[in-house]
Amino acid sequence: MNEPFANDLAEARFRLPQHVVHRSFVSETVVLNLKTGKYHGLNTTAGKMLDALHEGLTVAETAQRLAAEYEQDAAAIQADVTVLCRGLVDRGLMEAVGGARS
Amino acid sequence: MAPAAEAHAFGIALRFDPGLRPPGLQAPPPGAGAATEVTCDPDGIEREWADAEVVYVDWVGDQEHPALTIACCAGGSYLVSAEGHGRAHVDAAGLCIRCEPDPGSVTFPALLAAQVLPLAATIRGLEVLHASGVVIDGDAYLFAAEPGVGKSSLAARLLLRGAGLLSDDAVAVDAGMSAHTGSKMLHLRSGERSLLTPADLAVLGPQTMLNGRAAFVAGAEVTPARVRCLFLLERTAGRSWITPQPELTPFALLGATFVPSVRTPARLERQLALCQRLAKDVAMFSVGIGPHLPADALAERLLDQVAGASAR
């Protein structure tokens, strides 16, 4: 279920902290918290979102990229990216860059 | 005093005090690198472990009376203990194993081969999979499965068809995706052993009995070989199958580890990277073994699959 579109995160950038690594497989992406030893699985779409964010794209830019790839509405995808970011931040797997609010 | 024995197993060079070297280990190749020293040193274990801060303990069997415990201390060393066999301390670098066999134990070398050496190899940077492995035409083929599914029986049948044995239970894979020999002891349950002909027994090599199972020191020496295929075996009540699994879940690969007790960040990251490489570079197959498919017939089917994979 998508959250309402969050304007304040559109220009935000996120990154994986040093203690978090990820590897992509055919059907999912595995995110590993090296501090806790816990593994998390992301589906292929979420994995692509993570890759884009990890490259340094903003939330909006990430959504634009996936919207082009999937030929879907960018606003809807941006809401999904926002949900993903909040979920990963809540789990200690991602952090905002440059003081952006999450 | 007899000289210390040198060997090479799970991708690491080893040097044993007399009486500690397990059977079935290959001699080290030239330039094998720094050897892990395996010594009989009960006082050393007391010295290293008496004040150790234990961080976690893994166990096998009943938690109240475990068959095996592996304790990790804050300094990064490990203590492996098995009642009736003995205990061994592995230092944080995996280069020093201090041993204390239980009085009268004749099975301590088997504990070394089965648990302690794979642990040391993992600390030293290799990934040990819970799998049997054979070498066919210079390539390594691995068979991962839960205990009792039939890895060893399958390995025996492949040896009888000319394959070389890497291990029947634990195979070390290095960062270059080469699989290394472990212990070349092949353990067969009585049912499978009874199906072997005298000619088969001659091929498999010298036999002893260990823990109620026939144990063979199996086959000629093999060199490390690049992993070509990984077969994930399971028992099924219905028909048998061999199915390519290009989309194998990574958690199945992570679950195939033989050494879950080393949980340093460096190891976890390395393990995940290796699983990604296995998934990307190695042909994977799911294998269902039905109740009416003997190991002999399974070996034939897998060799057909291997031949097909080689042709591609």
GROMACS .gro file of C-alpha atoms in nm:
model
  414
    1MET     CA    1   0.000   0.000   0.000
    2ASN     CA    2   0.150   0.340  -0.097
    3GLU     CA    3   0.185   0.632   0.140
    4PRO     CA    4   0.068   0.975   0.025
    5PHE     CA    5   0.327   1.144  -0.199
    6ALA     CA    6   0.595   1.312   0.019
    7ASN     CA    7   0.721   1.635  -0.141
    8ASP     CA    8   0.989   1.688   0.121
    9LEU     CA    9   1.174   1.370   0.024
   10ALA     CA   10   1.174   1.422  -0.351
   11GLU     CA   11   1.518   1.589  -0.350
   12ALA     CA   12   1.656   1.378  -0.067
   13ARG     CA   13   1.950   1.146  -0.117
   14PHE     CA   14   2.013   0.832   0.082
   15ARG     CA   15   2.305   0.600   0.116
   16LEU     CA   16   2.392   0.272   0.276
   17PRO     CA   17   2.605   0.313   0.590
   18GLN     CA   18   2.943   0.143   0.594
   19HIS     CA   19   2.815  -0.143   0.803
   20VAL     CA   20   2.552  -0.237   0.543
   21VAL     CA   21   2.634  -0.427   0.223
   22HIS     CA   22   2.411  -0.555  -0.052
   23ARG     CA   23   2.435  -0.801  -0.337
   24SER     CA   24   2.193  -0.853  -0.623
   25PHE     CA   25   2.070  -1.193  -0.734
   26VAL     CA   26   1.836  -1.289  -1.016
   27SER     CA   27   1.515  -1.271  -0.815
   28GLU     CA   28   1.604  -1.054  -0.520
   29THR     CA   29   1.860  -0.830  -0.355
   30VAL     CA   30   2.006  -0.927  -0.021
   31VAL     CA   31   2.092  -0.650   0.222
   32LEU     CA   32   2.318  -0.747   0.511
   33ASN     CA   33   2.368  -0.549   0.829
   34LEU     CA   34   2.723  -0.640   0.928
   35LYS     CA   35   2.672  -0.507   1.280
   36THR     CA   36   2.377  -0.729   1.360
   37GLY     CA   37   2.440  -1.016   1.115
   38LYS     CA   38   2.080  -0.985   0.994
   39TYR     CA   39   1.984  -1.036   0.632
   40HIS     CA   40   1.700  -0.860   0.453
   41GLY     CA   41   1.555  -0.947   0.112
   42LEU     CA   42   1.425  -0.697  -0.141
   43ASN     CA   43   1.233  -0.787  -0.455
   44THR     CA   44   1.383  -0.693  -0.790
   45THR     CA   45   1.205  -0.359  -0.811
   46ALA     CA   46   1.312  -0.253  -0.464
   47GLY     CA   47   1.661  -0.374  -0.548
   48LYS     CA   48   1.673  -0.141  -0.848
   49MET     CA   49   1.552   0.144  -0.630
   50LEU     CA   50   1.829   0.068  -0.382
   51ASP     CA   51   2.090   0.057  -0.658
   52ALA     CA   52   1.981   0.396  -0.788
   53LEU     CA   53   1.979   0.554  -0.444
   54HIS     CA   54   2.318   0.403  -0.369
   55GLU     CA   55   2.450   0.562  -0.688
   56GLY     CA   56   2.354   0.897  -0.543
   57LEU     CA   57   2.030   0.969  -0.725
   58THR     CA   58   1.763   1.163  -0.540
   59VAL     CA   59   1.433   1.002  -0.459
   60ALA     CA   60   1.275   1.185  -0.752
   61GLU     CA   61   1.554   1.086  -0.991
   62THR     CA   62   1.524   0.727  -0.881
   63ALA     CA   63   1.154   0.734  -0.950
   64GLN     CA   64   1.210   0.888  -1.292
   65ARG     CA   65   1.457   0.614  -1.383
   66LEU     CA   66   1.224   0.334  -1.283
   67ALA     CA   67   0.925   0.505  -1.439
   68ALA     CA   68   1.108   0.506  -1.771
   69GLU     CA   69   1.211   0.142  -1.732
   70TYR     CA   70   0.871   0.016  -1.629
   71GLU     CA   71   0.667   0.269  -1.828
   72GLN     CA   72   0.474   0.357  -1.515
   73ASP     CA   73   0.360   0.679  -1.349
   74ALA     CA   74   0.656   0.848  -1.183
   75ALA     CA   75   0.450   0.993  -0.899
   76ALA     CA   76   0.330   0.650  -0.793
   77ILE     CA   77   0.680   0.510  -0.809
   78GLN     CA   78   0.814   0.801  -0.610
   79ALA     CA   79   0.571   0.720  -0.333
   80ASP     CA   80   0.700   0.362  -0.335
   81VAL     CA   81   1.061   0.482  -0.322
   82THR     CA   82   0.972   0.698  -0.026
   83VAL     CA   83   0.816   0.404   0.156
   84LEU     CA   84   1.125   0.196   0.081
   85CYS     CA   85   1.357   0.465   0.214
   86ARG     CA   86   1.161   0.506   0.533
   87GLY     CA   87   1.154   0.130   0.586
   88LEU     CA   88   1.526   0.092   0.533
   89VAL     CA   89   1.604   0.388   0.757
   90ASP     CA   90   1.382   0.245   1.029
   91ARG     CA   91   1.578  -0.082   1.009
   92GLY     CA   92   1.912   0.094   1.027
   93LEU     CA   93   1.998  -0.007   0.671
   94MET     CA   94   2.003   0.336   0.517
   95GLU     CA   95   2.081   0.692   0.619
   96ALA     CA   96   1.990   1.030   0.477
   97VAL     CA   97   2.266   1.229   0.312
   98GLY     CA   98   2.315   1.593   0.390
   99GLY     CA   99   2.064   1.617   0.671
  100ALA     CA  100   1.755   1.548   0.463
  101ARG     CA  101   1.457   1.468   0.680
  102SER     CA  102   1.317   1.116   0.655
  103MET     CA  103   5.985  -3.885   1.810
  104ALA     CA  104   5.805  -3.923   1.481
  105PRO     CA  105   5.811  -3.610   1.261
  106ALA     CA  106   5.509  -3.386   1.248
  107ALA     CA  107   5.277  -3.471   0.963
  108GLU     CA  108   5.200  -3.218   0.692
  109ALA     CA  109   4.879  -3.213   0.497
  110HIS     CA  110   4.650  -2.990   0.292
  111ALA     CA  111   4.275  -2.981   0.339
  112PHE     CA  112   3.993  -2.730   0.297
  113GLY     CA  113   4.232  -2.505   0.108
  114ILE     CA  114   4.483  -2.460   0.390
  115ALA     CA  115   4.820  -2.610   0.468
  116LEU     CA  116   4.839  -2.801   0.796
  117ARG     CA  117   5.108  -2.936   1.021
  118PHE     CA  118   5.009  -3.192   1.284
  119ASP     CA  119   5.169  -3.319   1.600
  120PRO     CA  120   5.216  -3.699   1.583
  121GLY     CA  121   4.894  -3.888   1.634
  122LEU     CA  122   4.666  -3.597   1.548
  123ARG     CA  123   4.665  -3.612   1.168
  124PRO     CA  124   4.326  -3.741   1.050
  125PRO     CA  125   4.327  -4.010   0.780
  126GLY     CA  126   4.223  -3.912   0.430
  127LEU     CA  127   4.403  -3.578   0.402
  128GLN     CA  128   4.616  -3.504   0.099
  129ALA     CA  129   4.981  -3.401   0.112
  130PRO     CA  130   5.046  -3.031   0.064
  131PRO     CA  131   5.135  -2.913  -0.286
  132PRO     CA  132   5.455  -2.712  -0.342
  133GLY     CA  133   5.421  -2.354  -0.224
  134ALA     CA  134   5.115  -2.432  -0.015
  135GLY     CA  135   5.156  -2.125   0.205
  136ALA     CA  136   5.159  -2.077   0.580
  137ALA     CA  137   5.054  -2.388   0.767
  138THR     CA  138   4.805  -2.401   1.049
  139GLU     CA  139   4.982  -2.572   1.336
  140VAL     CA  140   4.779  -2.845   1.505
  141THR     CA  141   4.934  -2.938   1.840
  142CYS     CA  142   4.842  -3.143   2.145
  143ASP     CA  143   4.839  -2.864   2.406
  144PRO     CA  144   4.586  -2.890   2.691
  145ASP     CA  145   4.779  -2.635   2.896
  146GLY     CA  146   4.768  -2.396   2.603
  147ILE     CA  147   4.390  -2.431   2.584
  148GLU     CA  148   4.359  -2.346   2.953
  149ARG     CA  149   4.589  -2.050   2.909
  150GLU     CA  150   4.398  -1.915   2.607
  151TRP     CA  151   4.046  -1.986   2.723
  152ALA     CA  152   4.034  -1.964   3.103
  153ASP     CA  153   3.968  -1.590   3.108
  154ALA     CA  154   3.809  -1.562   2.766
  155GLU     CA  155   3.491  -1.358   2.740
  156VAL     CA  156   3.250  -1.587   2.561
  157VAL     CA  157   3.030  -1.395   2.317
  158TYR     CA  158   2.810  -1.679   2.190
  159VAL     CA  159   2.790  -2.058   2.185
  160ASP     CA  160   2.649  -2.266   1.901
  161TRP     CA  161   2.558  -2.626   1.967
  162VAL     CA  162   2.455  -2.939   1.780
  163GLY     CA  163   2.199  -3.179   1.924
  164ASP     CA  164   2.014  -3.136   2.250
  165GLN     CA  165   2.082  -2.799   2.414
  166GLU     CA  166   2.101  -2.955   2.761
  167HIS     CA  167   2.348  -3.222   2.652
  168PRO     CA  168   2.483  -3.111   2.314
  169ALA     CA  169   2.691  -3.346   2.103
  170LEU     CA  170   2.905  -3.054   1.992
  171THR     CA  171   2.954  -2.694   2.102
  172ILE     CA  172   3.144  -2.415   1.931
  173ALA     CA  173   3.206  -2.113   2.152
  174CYS     CA  174   3.333  -1.781   2.024
  175CYS     CA  175   3.514  -1.538   2.250
  176ALA     CA  176   3.552  -1.162   2.225
  177GLY     CA  177   3.912  -1.199   2.111
  178GLY     CA  178   3.797  -1.387   1.801
  179SER     CA  179   3.913  -1.737   1.893
  180TYR     CA  180   3.691  -2.044   1.913
  181LEU     CA  181   3.665  -2.349   2.135
  182VAL     CA  182   3.518  -2.664   1.982
  183SER     CA  183   3.408  -2.927   2.234
  184ALA     CA  184   3.258  -3.271   2.180
  185GLU     CA  185   3.200  -3.503   2.475
  186GLY     CA  186   3.371  -3.833   2.427
  187HIS     CA  187   3.604  -3.689   2.166
  188GLY     CA  188   3.783  -3.389   2.316
  189ARG     CA  189   3.819  -3.020   2.256
  190ALA     CA  190   4.022  -2.789   2.036
  191HIS     CA  191   4.099  -2.419   2.053
  192VAL     CA  192   4.136  -2.230   1.724
  193ASP     CA  193   4.306  -1.893   1.743
  194ALA     CA  194   4.163  -1.579   1.586
  195ALA     CA  195   4.384  -1.610   1.277
  196GLY     CA  196   4.307  -1.978   1.219
  197LEU     CA  197   4.680  -2.052   1.228
  198CYS     CA  198   4.702  -2.232   1.561
  199ILE     CA  199   4.485  -2.522   1.676
  200ARG     CA  200   4.550  -2.650   2.027
  201CYS     CA  201   4.404  -2.993   2.096
  202GLU     CA  202   4.302  -3.189   2.401
  203PRO     CA  203   4.168  -3.534   2.310
  204ASP     CA  204   3.953  -3.699   2.575
  205PRO     CA  205   4.143  -3.978   2.756
  206GLY     CA  206   4.119  -4.295   2.552
  207SER     CA  207   3.949  -4.121   2.258
  208VAL     CA  208   4.037  -4.270   1.922
  209THR     CA  209   3.793  -4.044   1.736
  210PHE     CA  210   3.955  -3.709   1.805
  211PRO     CA  211   4.119  -3.693   1.460
  212ALA     CA  212   3.774  -3.744   1.311
  213LEU     CA  213   3.647  -3.444   1.510
  214LEU     CA  214   3.936  -3.241   1.375
  215ALA     CA  215   3.855  -3.333   1.017
  216ALA     CA  216   3.480  -3.296   1.055
  217GLN     CA  217   3.456  -2.971   1.251
  218VAL     CA  218   3.779  -2.803   1.354
  219LEU     CA  219   3.964  -2.786   1.023
  220PRO     CA  220   3.661  -2.644   0.836
  221LEU     CA  221   3.634  -2.381   1.110
  222ALA     CA  222   4.001  -2.289   1.072
  223ALA     CA  223   3.966  -2.271   0.694
  224THR     CA  224   3.670  -2.035   0.729
  225ILE     CA  225   3.863  -1.810   0.965
  226ARG     CA  226   4.147  -1.809   0.712
  227GLY     CA  227   3.924  -1.686   0.432
  228LEU     CA  228   3.767  -1.980   0.256
  229GLU     CA  229   3.399  -2.061   0.243
  230VAL     CA  230   3.311  -2.415   0.340
  231LEU     CA  231   2.984  -2.549   0.199
  232HIS     CA  232   2.786  -2.836   0.345
  233ALA     CA  233   2.819  -3.040   0.031
  234SER     CA  234   2.989  -3.338  -0.116
  235GLY     CA  235   3.206  -3.265  -0.416
  236VAL     CA  236   3.372  -3.451  -0.698
  237VAL     CA  237   3.600  -3.357  -0.984
  238ILE     CA  238   3.507  -3.468  -1.335
  239ASP     CA  239   3.735  -3.378  -1.627
  240GLY     CA  240   3.900  -3.102  -1.425
  241ASP     CA  241   3.580  -2.933  -1.307
  242ALA     CA  242   3.421  -2.948  -0.961
  243TYR     CA  243   3.062  -3.054  -0.911
  244LEU     CA  244   2.906  -2.997  -0.570
  245PHE     CA  245   2.602  -3.163  -0.412
  246ALA     CA  246   2.441  -2.979  -0.123
  247ALA     CA  247   2.176  -3.140   0.094
  248GLU     CA  248   2.054  -3.195   0.448
  249PRO     CA  249   2.211  -3.490   0.631
  250GLY     CA  250   2.072  -3.825   0.525
  251VAL     CA  251   1.959  -3.725   0.177
  252GLY     CA  252   2.233  -3.920   0.004
  253LYS     CA  253   2.533  -3.699  -0.068
  254SER     CA  254   2.785  -3.965   0.027
  255SER     CA  255   2.611  -4.245  -0.161
  256LEU     CA  256   2.601  -4.027  -0.470
  257ALA     CA  257   2.968  -3.935  -0.431
  258ALA     CA  258   3.055  -4.305  -0.405
  259ARG     CA  259   2.870  -4.387  -0.726
  260LEU     CA  260   3.040  -4.103  -0.909
  261LEU     CA  261   3.379  -4.222  -0.787
  262LEU     CA  262   3.298  -4.565  -0.928
  263ARG     CA  263   3.244  -4.390  -1.261
  264GLY     CA  264   3.582  -4.224  -1.259
  265ALA     CA  265   3.527  -3.900  -1.067
  266GLY     CA  266   3.778  -3.778  -0.809
  267LEU     CA  267   3.658  -3.710  -0.454
  268LEU     CA  268   3.690  -3.364  -0.305
  269SER     CA  269   3.490  -3.445   0.007
  270ASP     CA  270   3.175  -3.627   0.105
  271ASP     CA  271   3.046  -3.365   0.349
  272ALA     CA  272   3.229  -3.030   0.343
  273VAL     CA  273   3.390  -2.857   0.047
  274ALA     CA  274   3.597  -2.538   0.076
  275VAL     CA  275   3.565  -2.281  -0.203
  276ASP     CA  276   3.814  -1.999  -0.237
  277ALA     CA  277   3.765  -1.646  -0.367
  278GLY     CA  278   3.866  -1.762  -0.714
  279MET     CA  279   3.576  -2.013  -0.712
  280SER     CA  280   3.803  -2.317  -0.688
  281ALA     CA  281   3.687  -2.607  -0.472
  282HIS     CA  282   3.941  -2.780  -0.250
  283THR     CA  283   3.961  -3.126  -0.103
  284GLY     CA  284   3.853  -3.175   0.255
  285SER     CA  285   3.880  -3.511   0.419
  286LYS     CA  286   3.880  -3.785   0.157
  287MET     CA  287   3.709  -4.021   0.395
  288LEU     CA  288   3.387  -4.142   0.235
  289HIS     CA  289   3.129  -4.258   0.490
  290LEU     CA  290   2.854  -4.494   0.374
  291ARG     CA  291   2.556  -4.627   0.566
  292SER     CA  292   2.522  -5.004   0.582
  293GLY     CA  293   2.242  -5.011   0.326
  294GLU     CA  294   2.449  -4.845   0.057
  295ARG     CA  295   2.761  -5.036   0.159
  296SER     CA  296   2.576  -5.365   0.111
  297LEU     CA  297   2.503  -5.277  -0.254
  298LEU     CA  298   2.872  -5.251  -0.342
  299THR     CA  299   3.039  -5.536  -0.529
  300PRO     CA  300   3.394  -5.657  -0.454
  301ALA     CA  301   3.505  -5.469  -0.765
  302ASP     CA  302   3.341  -5.152  -0.631
  303LEU     CA  303   3.514  -5.194  -0.296
  304ALA     CA  304   3.848  -5.230  -0.470
  305VAL     CA  305   3.792  -4.895  -0.643
  306LEU     CA  306   3.681  -4.712  -0.331
  307GLY     CA  307   3.992  -4.797  -0.135
  308PRO     CA  308   4.080  -4.918   0.215
  309GLN     CA  309   3.783  -4.955   0.447
  310THR     CA  310   3.737  -4.912   0.822
  311MET     CA  311   3.432  -4.882   1.045
  312LEU     CA  312   3.364  -4.544   1.209
  313ASN     CA  313   3.058  -4.464   1.419
  314GLY     CA  314   2.873  -4.760   1.271
  315ARG     CA  315   2.938  -4.662   0.912
  316ALA     CA  316   3.182  -4.795   0.656
  317ALA     CA  317   3.458  -4.540   0.598
  318PHE     CA  318   3.679  -4.547   0.292
  319VAL     CA  319   3.990  -4.347   0.221
  320ALA     CA  320   3.869  -4.280  -0.124
  321GLY     CA  321   4.040  -4.225  -0.448
  322ALA     CA  322   4.348  -4.071  -0.596
  323GLU     CA  323   4.467  -3.723  -0.510
  324VAL     CA  324   4.283  -3.440  -0.682
  325THR     CA  325   4.388  -3.082  -0.738
  326PRO     CA  326   4.159  -2.787  -0.671
  327ALA     CA  327   3.906  -2.740  -0.948
  328ARG     CA  328   3.680  -2.457  -1.054
  329VAL     CA  329   3.320  -2.505  -0.948
  330ARG     CA  330   3.111  -2.584  -1.255
  331CYS     CA  331   2.775  -2.698  -1.116
  332LEU     CA  332   2.594  -2.698  -0.785
  333PHE     CA  333   2.316  -2.950  -0.731
  334LEU     CA  334   2.073  -2.900  -0.443
  335LEU     CA  335   1.940  -3.240  -0.342
  336GLU     CA  336   1.622  -3.320  -0.157
  337ARG     CA  337   1.416  -3.630  -0.095
  338THR     CA  338   1.070  -3.643  -0.248
  339ALA     CA  339   0.783  -3.886  -0.204
  340GLY     CA  340   0.690  -3.856  -0.570
  341ARG     CA  341   0.875  -3.868  -0.897
  342SER     CA  342   1.240  -3.769  -0.920
  343TRP     CA  343   1.354  -3.461  -1.110
  344ILE     CA  344   1.660  -3.265  -1.213
  345THR     CA  345   1.567  -2.906  -1.295
  346PRO     CA  346   1.787  -2.608  -1.377
  347GLN     CA  347   1.749  -2.343  -1.109
  348PRO     CA  348   1.874  -2.015  -1.252
  349GLU     CA  349   1.669  -1.820  -0.998
  350LEU     CA  350   1.779  -2.001  -0.687
  351THR     CA  351   1.702  -1.800  -0.377
  352PRO     CA  352   2.022  -1.661  -0.227
  353PHE     CA  353   1.909  -1.772   0.116
  354ALA     CA  354   1.933  -2.135   0.001
  355LEU     CA  355   2.296  -2.072  -0.085
  356LEU     CA  356   2.362  -1.891   0.243
  357GLY     CA  357   2.197  -2.183   0.422
  358ALA     CA  358   2.441  -2.426   0.260
  359THR     CA  359   2.726  -2.302   0.475
  360PHE     CA  360   2.906  -2.565   0.682
  361VAL     CA  361   3.041  -2.315   0.936
  362PRO     CA  362   2.774  -2.081   1.069
  363SER     CA  363   2.976  -2.003   1.382
  364VAL     CA  364   3.216  -1.750   1.227
  365ARG     CA  365   3.008  -1.434   1.220
  366THR     CA  366   3.265  -1.156   1.183
  367PRO     CA  367   3.165  -0.875   0.946
  368ALA     CA  368   3.448  -0.967   0.709
  369ARG     CA  369   3.332  -1.326   0.687
  370LEU     CA  370   2.966  -1.242   0.642
  371GLU     CA  371   3.046  -1.001   0.362
  372ARG     CA  372   3.277  -1.251   0.196
  373GLN     CA  373   3.016  -1.524   0.223
  374LEU     CA  374   2.749  -1.306   0.061
  375ALA     CA  375   2.987  -1.211  -0.220
  376LEU     CA  376   3.071  -1.576  -0.286
  377CYS     CA  377   2.703  -1.669  -0.293
  378GLN     CA  378   2.647  -1.397  -0.552
  379ARG     CA  379   2.930  -1.536  -0.764
  380LEU     CA  380   2.800  -1.889  -0.730
  381ALA     CA  381   2.455  -1.775  -0.839
  382LYS     CA  382   2.599  -1.583  -1.133
  383ASP     CA  383   2.875  -1.808  -1.261
  384VAL     CA  384   2.779  -2.163  -1.164
  385ALA     CA  385   2.505  -2.374  -1.317
  386MET     CA  386   2.253  -2.463  -1.046
  387PHE     CA  387   2.012  -2.753  -1.040
  388SER     CA  388   1.738  -2.866  -0.808
  389VAL     CA  389   1.733  -3.245  -0.769
  390GLY     CA  390   1.444  -3.440  -0.624
  391ILE     CA  391   1.529  -3.797  -0.526
  392GLY     CA  392   1.225  -4.020  -0.532
  393PRO     CA  393   1.193  -4.332  -0.318
  394HIS     CA  394   1.259  -4.564  -0.610
  395LEU     CA  395   1.569  -4.391  -0.746
  396PRO     CA  396   1.886  -4.562  -0.622
  397ALA     CA  397   2.211  -4.369  -0.596
  398ASP     CA  398   2.350  -4.559  -0.894
  399ALA     CA  399   2.075  -4.439  -1.125
  400LEU     CA  400   2.092  -4.087  -0.983
  401ALA     CA  401   2.463  -4.077  -1.059
  402GLU     CA  402   2.393  -4.174  -1.421
  403ARG     CA  403   2.133  -3.899  -1.457
  404LEU     CA  404   2.362  -3.640  -1.305
  405LEU     CA  405   2.647  -3.740  -1.534
  406ASP     CA  406   2.414  -3.689  -1.830
  407GLN     CA  407   2.335  -3.344  -1.691
  408VAL     CA  408   2.704  -3.271  -1.644
  409ALA     CA  409   2.774  -3.376  -2.002
  410GLY     CA  410   2.502  -3.143  -2.119
  411ALA     CA  411   2.639  -2.856  -1.912
  412SER     CA  412   2.989  -2.915  -2.050
  413ALA     CA  413   2.861  -2.902  -2.406
  414ARG     CA  414   2.717  -2.553  -2.353
   0.00000   0.00000   0.00000
